[in-house]
Tab-separated table of C-alpha atoms in Angstrom:
chain	number	residue	atom	x	y	z
A	1	MET	CA	-192.641	109.465	-50.088
A	2	GLN	CA	-189.957	107.832	-47.955
A	3	LEU	CA	-192.620	105.985	-45.973
A	4	TYR	CA	-194.162	104.787	-49.245
A	5	ASN	CA	-190.866	103.392	-50.564
A	6	GLU	CA	-190.145	101.508	-47.380
A	7	ASN	CA	-193.521	99.871	-47.135
A	8	ASN	CA	-194.982	99.440	-50.600
A	9	GLU	CA	-193.738	95.888	-51.126
A	10	LEU	CA	-194.620	94.899	-47.582
A	11	ILE	CA	-198.213	95.688	-48.512
A	12	THR	CA	-198.107	92.783	-50.937
A	13	ALA	CA	-197.018	90.474	-48.150
A	14	LEU	CA	-199.793	91.863	-45.978
A	15	VAL	CA	-202.393	91.066	-48.626
A	16	ASP	CA	-200.974	87.545	-48.875
A	17	ARG	CA	-200.953	87.109	-45.083
A	18	GLU	CA	-197.214	86.530	-45.124
A	19	LEU	CA	-196.266	88.976	-42.372
A	20	PRO	CA	-195.861	88.308	-38.643
A	21	ALA	CA	-198.768	89.671	-36.606
A	22	ASP	CA	-196.812	92.564	-35.062
A	23	VAL	CA	-195.480	93.789	-38.406
A	24	GLU	CA	-198.947	93.388	-39.871
A	25	ASN	CA	-200.495	95.600	-37.187
A	26	ASP	CA	-197.829	98.296	-37.571
A	27	LEU	CA	-198.282	98.336	-41.311
A	28	LEU	CA	-202.069	98.574	-41.085
A	29	ILE	CA	-201.711	101.669	-38.914
A	30	LYS	CA	-199.357	103.240	-41.472
A	31	ILE	CA	-201.694	102.389	-44.326
A	32	LYS	CA	-204.654	104.073	-42.633
A	33	SER	CA	-202.731	107.283	-42.297
A	34	ASN	CA	-201.159	107.368	-45.765
A	35	ALA	CA	-203.213	107.769	-48.958
A	36	ASP	CA	-200.488	106.341	-51.237
A	37	LEU	CA	-200.104	103.212	-49.161
A	38	LEU	CA	-203.853	102.834	-48.908
A	39	TYR	CA	-204.189	103.051	-52.672
A	40	ASP	CA	-201.530	100.372	-53.190
A	41	TYR	CA	-203.182	98.184	-50.602
A	42	LYS	CA	-206.540	98.416	-52.389
A	43	VAL	CA	-204.959	97.674	-55.771
A	44	GLN	CA	-203.063	94.650	-54.478
A	45	LEU	CA	-206.203	93.339	-52.799
A	46	LEU	CA	-208.317	93.954	-55.904
A	47	ILE	CA	-205.938	92.159	-58.275
A	48	LYS	CA	-205.518	89.224	-55.913
A	49	LYS	CA	-209.311	88.795	-55.804
A	50	ILE	CA	-209.658	89.112	-59.591
A	51	VAL	CA	-206.891	86.596	-60.337
A	52	LYS	CA	-208.199	84.194	-57.702
A	53	GLY	CA	-211.595	84.237	-59.427
A	54	CYS	CA	-210.064	83.608	-62.842
A	55	GLU	CA	-211.318	80.521	-64.693
A	56	PHE	CA	-209.656	77.337	-63.435
A	57	LYS	CA	-208.776	75.048	-66.319
A	58	LYS	CA	-209.497	71.403	-65.539
A	59	THR	CA	-207.512	68.567	-67.036
A	60	PRO	CA	-209.283	67.137	-70.115
A	61	ALA	CA	-210.497	63.560	-69.500
A	62	ALA	CA	-208.679	62.313	-72.623
A	63	LEU	CA	-205.375	63.644	-71.318
A	64	LYS	CA	-205.889	61.949	-67.934
A	65	GLN	CA	-206.552	58.635	-69.664
A	66	LYS	CA	-203.539	59.048	-71.943
A	67	ILE	CA	-201.248	59.649	-68.970
A	68	ILE	CA	-202.694	56.691	-67.060
A	69	ASN	CA	-202.140	54.437	-70.102
A	70	GLN	CA	-198.552	55.597	-70.495
A	71	ILE	CA	-197.750	55.058	-66.841
A	72	GLN	CA	-199.355	51.619	-66.988
A	73	THR	CA	-197.210	50.678	-69.996
A	74	GLU	CA	-194.022	51.879	-68.310
A	75	SER	CA	-195.008	50.166	-65.092
A	76	GLU	CA	-195.446	46.835	-66.898
A	77	LYS	CA	-191.989	47.215	-68.426
A	78	ALA	CA	-190.511	47.894	-65.009
A	79	ASN	CA	-192.192	44.781	-63.587
A	80	LEU	CA	-190.782	42.711	-66.421
A	81	ASN	CA	-187.267	43.808	-65.476
A	82	PHE	CA	-187.910	42.965	-61.844
A	83	ASP	CA	-189.192	39.442	-62.671
A	84	PHE	CA	-186.085	38.843	-64.720
A	85	ILE	CA	-183.741	39.833	-61.878
A	86	SER	CA	-185.613	37.581	-59.435
A	87	GLY	CA	-185.430	34.736	-61.971
A	88	ILE	CA	-181.676	34.949	-62.351
A	89	PHE	CA	-180.979	34.597	-58.666
A	90	ARG	CA	-183.386	31.677	-58.315
A	91	ARG	CA	-181.585	29.640	-60.994
A	92	PRO	CA	-178.098	28.469	-60.013
A	93	ILE	CA	-177.823	26.472	-63.240
A	94	TYR	CA	-176.921	29.615	-65.176
A	95	ALA	CA	-173.421	29.283	-66.531
A	96	PHE	CA	-171.217	31.895	-64.926
A	97	GLY	CA	-170.145	33.483	-68.232
A	98	SER	CA	-173.669	33.815	-69.610
A	99	ALA	CA	-174.971	35.201	-66.348
A	100	LEU	CA	-172.133	37.727	-66.271
A	101	VAL	CA	-172.936	38.959	-69.776
A	102	VAL	CA	-176.613	39.260	-68.933
A	103	ILE	CA	-175.937	41.031	-65.642
A	104	ILE	CA	-173.594	43.524	-67.313
A	105	ALA	CA	-176.195	44.148	-69.985
A	106	LEU	CA	-178.863	44.605	-67.355
A	107	ALA	CA	-176.667	46.897	-65.286
A	108	LEU	CA	-176.171	49.044	-68.339
A	109	LEU	CA	-179.908	49.095	-68.883
A	110	LEU	CA	-180.679	50.080	-65.331
A	111	PHE	CA	-177.845	52.383	-64.396
A	112	ASN	CA	-176.953	54.097	-67.626
A	113	PRO	CA	-180.118	55.878	-68.672
A	114	THR	CA	-179.750	58.031	-71.749
A	115	PRO	CA	-181.394	61.427	-72.198
A	116	GLN	CA	-184.800	61.754	-73.792
A	117	VAL	CA	-184.962	62.737	-77.437
A	118	SER	CA	-187.085	65.220	-79.294
A	119	SER	CA	-189.044	62.488	-81.094
A	120	TYR	CA	-190.045	61.116	-77.708
A	121	ASN	CA	-193.807	61.419	-78.320
A	122	LEU	CA	-193.563	59.595	-81.623
A	123	GLY	CA	-192.256	56.611	-79.666
A	124	PHE	CA	-194.901	56.726	-76.996
A	125	GLU	CA	-197.749	56.822	-79.501
A	126	GLN	CA	-196.848	53.315	-80.700
A	127	ARG	CA	-199.389	50.930	-79.192
A	128	GLY	CA	-200.537	47.329	-79.307
A	129	GLN	CA	-198.979	43.922	-79.658
A	130	ASP	CA	-199.099	44.084	-83.468
A	131	ASN	CA	-197.032	47.275	-83.497
A	132	MET	CA	-193.528	46.746	-84.893
A	133	PHE	CA	-191.909	49.219	-82.483
A	134	VAL	CA	-193.611	47.571	-79.484
A	135	GLN	CA	-192.728	44.088	-80.720
A	136	ALA	CA	-189.092	45.016	-81.321
A	137	ARG	CA	-188.693	46.400	-77.804
A	138	GLY	CA	-190.525	43.397	-76.343
A	139	ASN	CA	-188.346	40.993	-78.313
A	140	PHE	CA	-185.226	42.713	-77.046
A	141	GLN	CA	-186.420	42.200	-73.472
A	142	ASN	CA	-187.161	38.572	-74.302
A	143	LEU	CA	-183.692	38.217	-75.735
A	144	LEU	CA	-182.203	39.512	-72.513
A	145	ASN	CA	-184.267	37.259	-70.303
A	146	GLY	CA	-183.695	34.189	-72.425
A	147	LYS	CA	-187.234	33.807	-73.738
A	148	LEU	CA	-186.020	34.515	-77.264
A	149	THR	CA	-182.948	32.649	-78.465
A	150	PRO	CA	-181.368	32.533	-81.943
A	151	ARG	CA	-182.380	29.433	-83.923
A	152	ILE	CA	-179.123	29.646	-85.847
A	153	THR	CA	-175.899	30.612	-84.124
A	154	THR	CA	-173.257	31.938	-86.485
A	155	THR	CA	-171.067	34.943	-87.122
A	156	ASP	CA	-171.497	34.601	-90.880
A	157	ALA	CA	-174.011	36.992	-92.484
A	158	LYS	CA	-174.421	34.739	-95.539
A	159	GLU	CA	-175.394	31.792	-93.363
A	160	ILE	CA	-178.028	33.893	-91.601
A	161	LYS	CA	-179.429	35.104	-94.923
A	162	THR	CA	-179.644	31.533	-96.188
A	163	PHE	CA	-181.346	30.531	-92.957
A	164	PHE	CA	-183.936	33.277	-93.406
A	165	GLU	CA	-184.663	32.117	-96.967
A	166	THR	CA	-184.987	28.450	-96.079
A	167	GLU	CA	-187.270	29.295	-93.153
A	168	GLY	CA	-189.679	31.071	-95.511
A	169	VAL	CA	-188.774	34.763	-95.287
A	170	LYS	CA	-189.987	36.087	-98.644
A	171	TYR	CA	-188.312	39.496	-98.709
A	172	LYS	CA	-184.685	40.463	-99.267
A	173	THR	CA	-182.968	40.908	-95.906
A	174	ILE	CA	-180.241	43.370	-94.957
A	175	ILE	CA	-177.473	42.257	-92.598
A	176	PRO	CA	-174.935	45.076	-92.280
A	177	GLU	CA	-171.455	44.520	-90.889
A	178	LEU	CA	-170.861	46.483	-87.704
A	179	GLU	CA	-167.444	47.542	-86.500
A	180	ASN	CA	-166.525	46.024	-83.101
A	181	TYR	CA	-169.626	43.817	-83.175
A	182	SER	CA	-170.001	40.198	-84.238
A	183	LEU	CA	-173.120	38.496	-85.440
A	184	VAL	CA	-174.565	36.095	-82.888
A	185	GLY	CA	-177.334	34.509	-84.929
A	186	GLY	CA	-180.855	34.806	-86.219
A	187	VAL	CA	-184.398	33.665	-85.704
A	188	VAL	CA	-187.568	33.669	-87.806
A	189	SER	CA	-190.980	34.451	-86.374
A	190	ASP	CA	-194.457	33.898	-87.742
A	191	GLU	CA	-196.969	36.740	-87.926
A	192	GLN	CA	-200.291	35.859	-89.534
A	193	GLY	CA	-198.555	33.261	-91.715
A	194	GLU	CA	-195.774	35.633	-92.812
A	195	LYS	CA	-192.218	34.752	-91.812
A	196	LEU	CA	-190.256	37.653	-90.335
A	197	ALA	CA	-186.485	38.017	-89.913
A	198	HIS	CA	-184.619	38.915	-86.720
A	199	HIS	CA	-180.897	38.843	-86.037
A	200	VAL	CA	-178.557	39.794	-83.216
A	201	TYR	CA	-175.106	41.306	-82.781
A	202	ALA	CA	-172.940	41.449	-79.646
A	203	ASP	CA	-169.663	43.015	-78.621
A	204	ASN	CA	-167.280	41.738	-75.959
A	205	GLN	CA	-168.596	44.171	-73.330
A	206	GLY	CA	-172.093	42.801	-72.926
A	207	HIS	CA	-173.780	45.086	-75.453
A	208	LEU	CA	-176.407	43.539	-77.679
A	209	ILE	CA	-177.932	44.914	-80.845
A	210	TYR	CA	-181.147	43.313	-82.023
A	211	LEU	CA	-182.401	43.985	-85.557
A	212	PHE	CA	-185.932	43.218	-86.726
A	213	GLN	CA	-186.781	43.873	-90.367
A	214	VAL	CA	-189.857	43.497	-92.518
A	215	ASP	CA	-190.791	44.377	-96.057
A	216	GLU	CA	-192.560	47.735	-96.067
A	217	SER	CA	-195.630	46.170	-97.717
A	218	PHE	CA	-196.237	44.261	-94.458
A	219	LEU	CA	-196.972	47.590	-92.787
A	220	ALA	CA	-199.261	48.855	-95.529
A	221	LYS	CA	-202.831	49.082	-94.314
A	222	ASN	CA	-201.626	47.321	-91.157
A	223	ALA	CA	-201.660	44.028	-93.107
A	224	VAL	CA	-199.254	42.102	-90.865
A	225	LEU	CA	-197.730	44.638	-88.521
A	226	LYS	CA	-198.340	48.302	-87.927
A	227	ILE	CA	-196.666	51.509	-86.879
A	228	SER	CA	-198.396	54.852	-86.459
A	229	ASP	CA	-199.017	56.878	-89.610
A	230	ALA	CA	-196.862	59.695	-88.249
A	231	LEU	CA	-193.920	57.359	-87.714
A	232	HIS	CA	-194.423	55.743	-91.110
A	233	SER	CA	-194.368	59.152	-92.828
A	234	TYR	CA	-191.311	60.120	-90.797
A	235	LEU	CA	-189.442	57.047	-92.037
A	236	ASP	CA	-190.754	57.471	-95.587
A	237	ASP	CA	-189.202	60.927	-95.629
A	238	GLY	CA	-185.803	59.286	-95.141
A	239	ASN	CA	-185.536	60.103	-91.454
A	240	CYS	CA	-183.945	57.984	-88.802
A	241	PHE	CA	-186.243	57.735	-85.776
A	242	THR	CA	-184.595	57.196	-82.413
A	243	PHE	CA	-186.062	56.683	-78.984
A	244	SER	CA	-184.377	56.113	-75.676
A	245	ASP	CA	-186.078	54.963	-72.524
A	246	ARG	CA	-184.667	53.419	-69.344
A	247	GLY	CA	-181.338	52.690	-70.966
A	248	VAL	CA	-182.845	50.885	-73.955
A	249	SER	CA	-182.314	52.635	-77.276
A	250	THR	CA	-184.483	52.012	-80.292
A	251	LEU	CA	-183.841	53.132	-83.815
A	252	MET	CA	-186.179	52.748	-86.773
A	253	THR	CA	-185.239	53.441	-90.341
A	254	LYS	CA	-186.167	52.499	-93.869
A	255	LYS	CA	-183.561	50.812	-96.063
A	256	GLU	CA	-184.387	49.794	-99.617
A	257	ASN	CA	-187.836	48.185	-99.228
A	258	ASN	CA	-187.420	47.200	-95.613
A	259	ILE	CA	-188.409	48.864	-92.378
A	260	LEU	CA	-185.792	48.154	-89.719
A	261	ALA	CA	-186.362	48.282	-85.970
A	262	ILE	CA	-183.139	48.099	-83.992
A	263	VAL	CA	-183.069	47.834	-80.222
A	264	SER	CA	-180.002	47.855	-78.031
A	265	ASN	CA	-178.469	48.639	-74.690
A	266	VAL	CA	-175.923	50.933	-76.364
A	267	THR	CA	-176.628	54.644	-76.473
A	268	LYS	CA	-178.996	56.161	-78.977
A	269	LYS	CA	-176.080	58.088	-80.468
A	270	LYS	CA	-174.083	54.912	-81.111
A	271	LEU	CA	-177.081	53.360	-82.814
A	272	GLU	CA	-177.465	56.440	-84.980
A	273	THR	CA	-173.798	56.278	-85.999
A	274	LYS	CA	-174.104	52.638	-86.911
A	275	PHE	CA	-177.458	52.538	-88.659
A	276	CYS	CA	-178.559	55.923	-89.938
A	277	ASN	CA	-176.165	55.864	-92.866
A	278	ILE	CA	-175.935	52.207	-93.793
B	1	MET	CA	-203.589	67.003	-61.721
B	2	ASP	CA	-205.963	69.929	-62.315
B	3	ALA	CA	-203.615	72.339	-60.538
B	4	LEU	CA	-200.741	71.274	-62.801
B	5	TYR	CA	-202.882	71.515	-65.917
B	6	ASN	CA	-204.226	74.921	-64.946
B	7	PHE	CA	-200.700	76.169	-64.274
B	8	SER	CA	-199.351	74.780	-67.537
B	9	PHE	CA	-202.240	76.306	-69.468
B	10	LYS	CA	-201.630	79.699	-67.908
B	11	MET	CA	-197.885	79.442	-68.547
B	12	THR	CA	-198.062	78.259	-72.154
B	13	GLY	CA	-201.328	79.963	-73.119
B	14	ASP	CA	-202.145	77.055	-75.420
B	15	SER	CA	-204.137	73.888	-74.694
B	16	ASP	CA	-201.983	71.621	-76.901
B	17	ASP	CA	-198.781	72.843	-75.269
B	18	ALA	CA	-200.423	72.496	-71.855
B	19	ASN	CA	-201.372	68.876	-72.663
B	20	ASP	CA	-197.810	68.049	-73.726
B	21	LEU	CA	-196.326	69.756	-70.693
B	22	VAL	CA	-198.570	67.931	-68.197
B	23	GLN	CA	-198.009	64.606	-69.926
B	24	GLU	CA	-194.247	65.038	-69.954
B	25	THR	CA	-194.288	66.142	-66.320
B	26	TYR	CA	-196.160	63.032	-65.179
B	27	MET	CA	-193.946	60.690	-67.164
B	28	ARG	CA	-190.830	62.288	-65.683
B	29	ALA	CA	-192.347	62.126	-62.215
B	30	PHE	CA	-193.118	58.436	-62.734
B	31	ARG	CA	-189.593	57.689	-63.914
B	32	PHE	CA	-187.975	59.583	-61.082
B	33	CYS	CA	-190.470	58.705	-58.344
B	34	ASP	CA	-187.618	57.141	-56.356
B	35	LYS	CA	-186.175	60.655	-56.010
B	36	PHE	CA	-189.261	61.893	-54.187
B	37	GLU	CA	-188.663	62.109	-50.450
B	38	LYS	CA	-191.577	60.762	-48.482
B	39	GLY	CA	-193.104	63.315	-46.151
B	40	THR	CA	-192.128	66.281	-48.361
B	41	ASN	CA	-194.544	68.361	-50.400
B	42	CYS	CA	-195.620	66.228	-53.354
B	43	LYS	CA	-197.429	69.078	-55.099
B	44	ALA	CA	-194.336	71.285	-54.908
B	45	TRP	CA	-192.217	68.393	-56.225
B	46	LEU	CA	-194.493	67.937	-59.234
B	47	PHE	CA	-194.488	71.669	-59.910
B	48	ARG	CA	-190.687	71.688	-59.823
B	49	ILE	CA	-190.600	68.897	-62.405
B	50	MET	CA	-193.042	70.869	-64.513
B	51	LYS	CA	-190.912	73.987	-64.230
B	52	ASN	CA	-187.802	72.122	-65.375
B	53	THR	CA	-189.712	70.558	-68.239
B	54	PHE	CA	-191.079	73.951	-69.191
B	55	ILE	CA	-187.596	75.461	-69.139
B	56	ASN	CA	-186.067	72.620	-71.145
B	57	VAL	CA	-188.771	72.294	-73.745
B	58	TYR	CA	-190.496	75.638	-74.108
B	59	ARG	CA	-188.130	78.346	-72.990
B	60	LYS	CA	-185.482	77.090	-75.422
B	61	GLU	CA	-187.608	78.561	-78.148
B	62	LEU	CA	-187.204	82.075	-76.802
B	63	LYS	CA	-184.146	83.668	-78.342
B	64	SER	CA	-183.576	86.238	-75.629
B	65	PRO	CA	-185.005	86.899	-72.186
B	66	GLU	CA	-188.156	88.974	-72.063
B	67	LYS	CA	-187.511	92.603	-71.196
B	68	VAL	CA	-190.034	94.808	-69.535
B	69	ASP	CA	-189.943	98.546	-69.121
B	70	TYR	CA	-191.194	98.599	-65.575
B	71	GLU	CA	-190.541	102.337	-65.216
B	72	GLU	CA	-193.074	103.027	-67.929
B	73	ILE	CA	-195.640	100.800	-66.234
B	74	ALA	CA	-194.927	102.416	-62.852
B	75	ASN	CA	-195.481	105.858	-64.385
B	76	PHE	CA	-198.728	104.713	-65.933
B	77	TYR	CA	-199.790	103.285	-62.582
B	78	GLU	CA	-199.001	106.584	-60.840
B	79	ASN	CA	-200.994	108.459	-63.486
B	80	ILE	CA	-204.029	106.304	-62.813
B	81	LYS	CA	-203.588	106.890	-59.101
B	82	VAL	CA	-203.377	110.682	-59.287
B	83	SER	CA	-206.042	111.058	-61.966
B	84	ASN	CA	-208.771	109.365	-59.977
B	85	THR	CA	-210.452	111.366	-57.306
B	86	ASP	CA	-212.475	108.477	-55.925
B	87	ASP	CA	-212.198	104.705	-55.595
B	88	ALA	CA	-214.794	103.820	-58.225
B	89	HIS	CA	-212.103	102.379	-60.506
B	90	LEU	CA	-211.005	100.050	-57.702
B	91	GLU	CA	-214.372	98.313	-57.436
B	92	LYS	CA	-214.135	94.617	-58.264
B	93	ASP	CA	-217.586	94.648	-59.899
B	94	ILE	CA	-216.236	96.736	-62.768
B	95	TYR	CA	-213.588	94.155	-63.589
B	96	ASP	CA	-216.052	91.273	-63.206
B	97	ASN	CA	-217.492	92.466	-66.515
B	98	LEU	CA	-214.284	91.451	-68.267
B	99	LEU	CA	-214.291	88.067	-69.952
B	100	ASP	CA	-212.229	85.189	-68.647
B	101	ASP	CA	-210.335	85.210	-71.930
B	102	GLU	CA	-209.378	88.843	-71.421
B	103	LEU	CA	-208.117	88.122	-67.960
B	104	THR	CA	-206.248	85.027	-69.148
B	105	GLU	CA	-204.693	87.072	-71.954
B	106	ALA	CA	-203.643	89.798	-69.546
B	107	ILE	CA	-201.948	87.221	-67.323
B	108	SER	CA	-200.357	85.500	-70.326
B	109	ASN	CA	-198.893	88.809	-71.474
B	110	LEU	CA	-197.005	89.327	-68.232
B	111	PRO	CA	-193.282	88.554	-68.470
B	112	GLU	CA	-192.611	84.954	-67.434
B	113	ASP	CA	-191.024	85.734	-64.035
B	114	PHE	CA	-194.006	87.837	-63.038
B	115	ARG	CA	-196.573	85.504	-64.542
B	116	THR	CA	-195.143	82.542	-62.626
B	117	VAL	CA	-195.343	84.158	-59.195
B	118	ILE	CA	-198.826	85.567	-59.638
B	119	ILE	CA	-200.240	82.225	-60.820
B	120	LEU	CA	-198.544	80.270	-58.057
B	121	CYS	CA	-199.611	82.717	-55.362
B	122	ASP	CA	-203.085	83.846	-56.366
B	123	ILE	CA	-204.388	80.820	-58.257
B	124	GLU	CA	-202.498	77.848	-56.859
B	125	GLY	CA	-202.254	79.179	-53.299
B	126	PHE	CA	-198.520	78.571	-52.787
B	127	THR	CA	-196.774	80.304	-49.882
B	128	TYR	CA	-193.908	82.722	-50.549
B	129	GLU	CA	-191.464	80.122	-49.321
B	130	GLU	CA	-192.809	77.499	-51.720
B	131	ILE	CA	-192.687	79.984	-54.589
B	132	ALA	CA	-189.146	81.001	-53.647
B	133	ASP	CA	-188.131	77.359	-53.780
B	134	PHE	CA	-189.861	76.980	-57.129
B	135	VAL	CA	-188.264	80.001	-58.780
B	136	ASP	CA	-184.893	79.623	-57.026
B	137	ALA	CA	-184.983	83.137	-55.633
B	138	PRO	CA	-185.167	84.703	-52.157
B	139	VAL	CA	-188.573	85.346	-50.578
B	140	GLU	CA	-187.939	89.108	-50.909
B	141	THR	CA	-187.620	88.732	-54.672
B	142	VAL	CA	-190.858	86.790	-54.802
B	143	ARG	CA	-192.598	89.543	-52.847
B	144	SER	CA	-191.159	92.234	-55.091
B	145	ARG	CA	-192.162	90.396	-58.281
B	146	LEU	CA	-195.661	89.845	-56.950
B	147	HIS	CA	-195.976	93.504	-56.065
B	148	ARG	CA	-194.941	94.549	-59.551
B	149	ALA	CA	-196.916	91.811	-61.284
B	150	ARG	CA	-200.136	92.974	-59.644
B	151	LYS	CA	-199.421	96.571	-60.585
B	152	MET	CA	-198.756	95.561	-64.181
B	153	LEU	CA	-201.920	93.538	-64.273
B	154	PHE	CA	-203.881	96.401	-62.774
B	155	THR	CA	-202.748	98.853	-65.456
B	156	LYS	CA	-203.610	96.285	-68.130
B	157	LEU	CA	-207.071	95.503	-66.747
B	158	HIS	CA	-207.752	99.190	-66.175
B	159	SER	CA	-207.038	99.833	-69.866
B	160	TYR	CA	-209.291	96.938	-70.883
B	161	ALA	CA	-212.088	98.301	-68.678
B	162	ILE	CA	-211.803	101.711	-70.339
B	163	ASP	CA	-211.694	100.192	-73.830
B	164	LYS	CA	-214.825	98.183	-73.071
B	165	GLY	CA	-216.590	101.208	-71.625
B	166	TYR	CA	-216.838	99.846	-68.071
B	167	LEU	CA	-214.807	102.838	-66.919
B	168	THR	CA	-215.076	106.288	-68.482
B	169	LYS	CA	-212.031	108.193	-69.636
B	170	ASP	CA	-213.166	111.072	-67.458
B	171	LEU	CA	-211.896	109.116	-64.534
B	172	ILE	CA	-208.310	109.226	-65.707
């Protein structure tokens, strides 16, 4: 029995060819002369063979494609950031102050990643250029790299609302006041003939909050813009959807008749505090 | 990718969960690819990411660690050993009659620590050192878990074989 206790686990290593040759030879001699050890050896060998022959599950083709698509999307985003950095250092005409704000914002984006959230997959299922979530995140990047600039620059919410109305926005817009943040301005975009409202906030530390809002009817039957059905239902149920990726936080919520998409380089938690209960 | 998928399927026992786990693993690997040291084992690196994802996402749902009465299993194993006068019940052909699903279920029912080592060793072909790195335990622990895992699996498959009539009760 003593011999059995000393060697029984070594038998496993023998079966897995994990023993040095000399130990292996010694153990084989012991096994041949001991029925208990021999039995264990046969069992270990048998189970290893059975498990090795067990059905090998191959990755479904649809899953492979889904992963490739996701990586491609993330890769494109990463390239966009890189182009922007290169652009900054090629253009000496950037005013020092503006460049500083942008660099701080970018540094926060790159070096202050926030943890993933449970609704992570709901974010990644948003696809296509006519998707509101995708557009909002793209617009935020454009805002950072100067491709999107406010058409009206003001800290007055009333002025921005008036601007939206005169530019043809047909729905009632919501411009909440945010503690420690000032309004920067607004811009109106055109999507299939419909005018859509966007406005921006900033604090004095280089943080930007971009808010894109549309009337919910614009998302019905994907008339002007779309979001996935799952996300739409999630918002309809009164939930606040948040997503954080590479230091960029996105929050979507429904207020009155509007769907709001808010993108920022502040943390997801800060966005939730500011927008989930407005 | 197949190795990761196969492992995740065997660990979660569910194709939807396996899909999510593989997807999440690849996205994390992509985001943290700068952390991968060139020249090191890429497969082991991906498996480590999968393990951490598995722990963070799936194991949270378990309220308490799985407990296993190994003494009971060891006694059962010894009973099988002493009750059989020949090696007929150790023939692989008998167990080849079992369905893949039955084998998969038997593996899935092993406690997680034991399931992990047996899949990594016998299906994925990892060395003890690689498994030790994966499970954050000494090589001796890996060897011990493997030893016990195979015994547990043997008692389970032996019972299945009797239930299905591939082995007669006279043998035990």
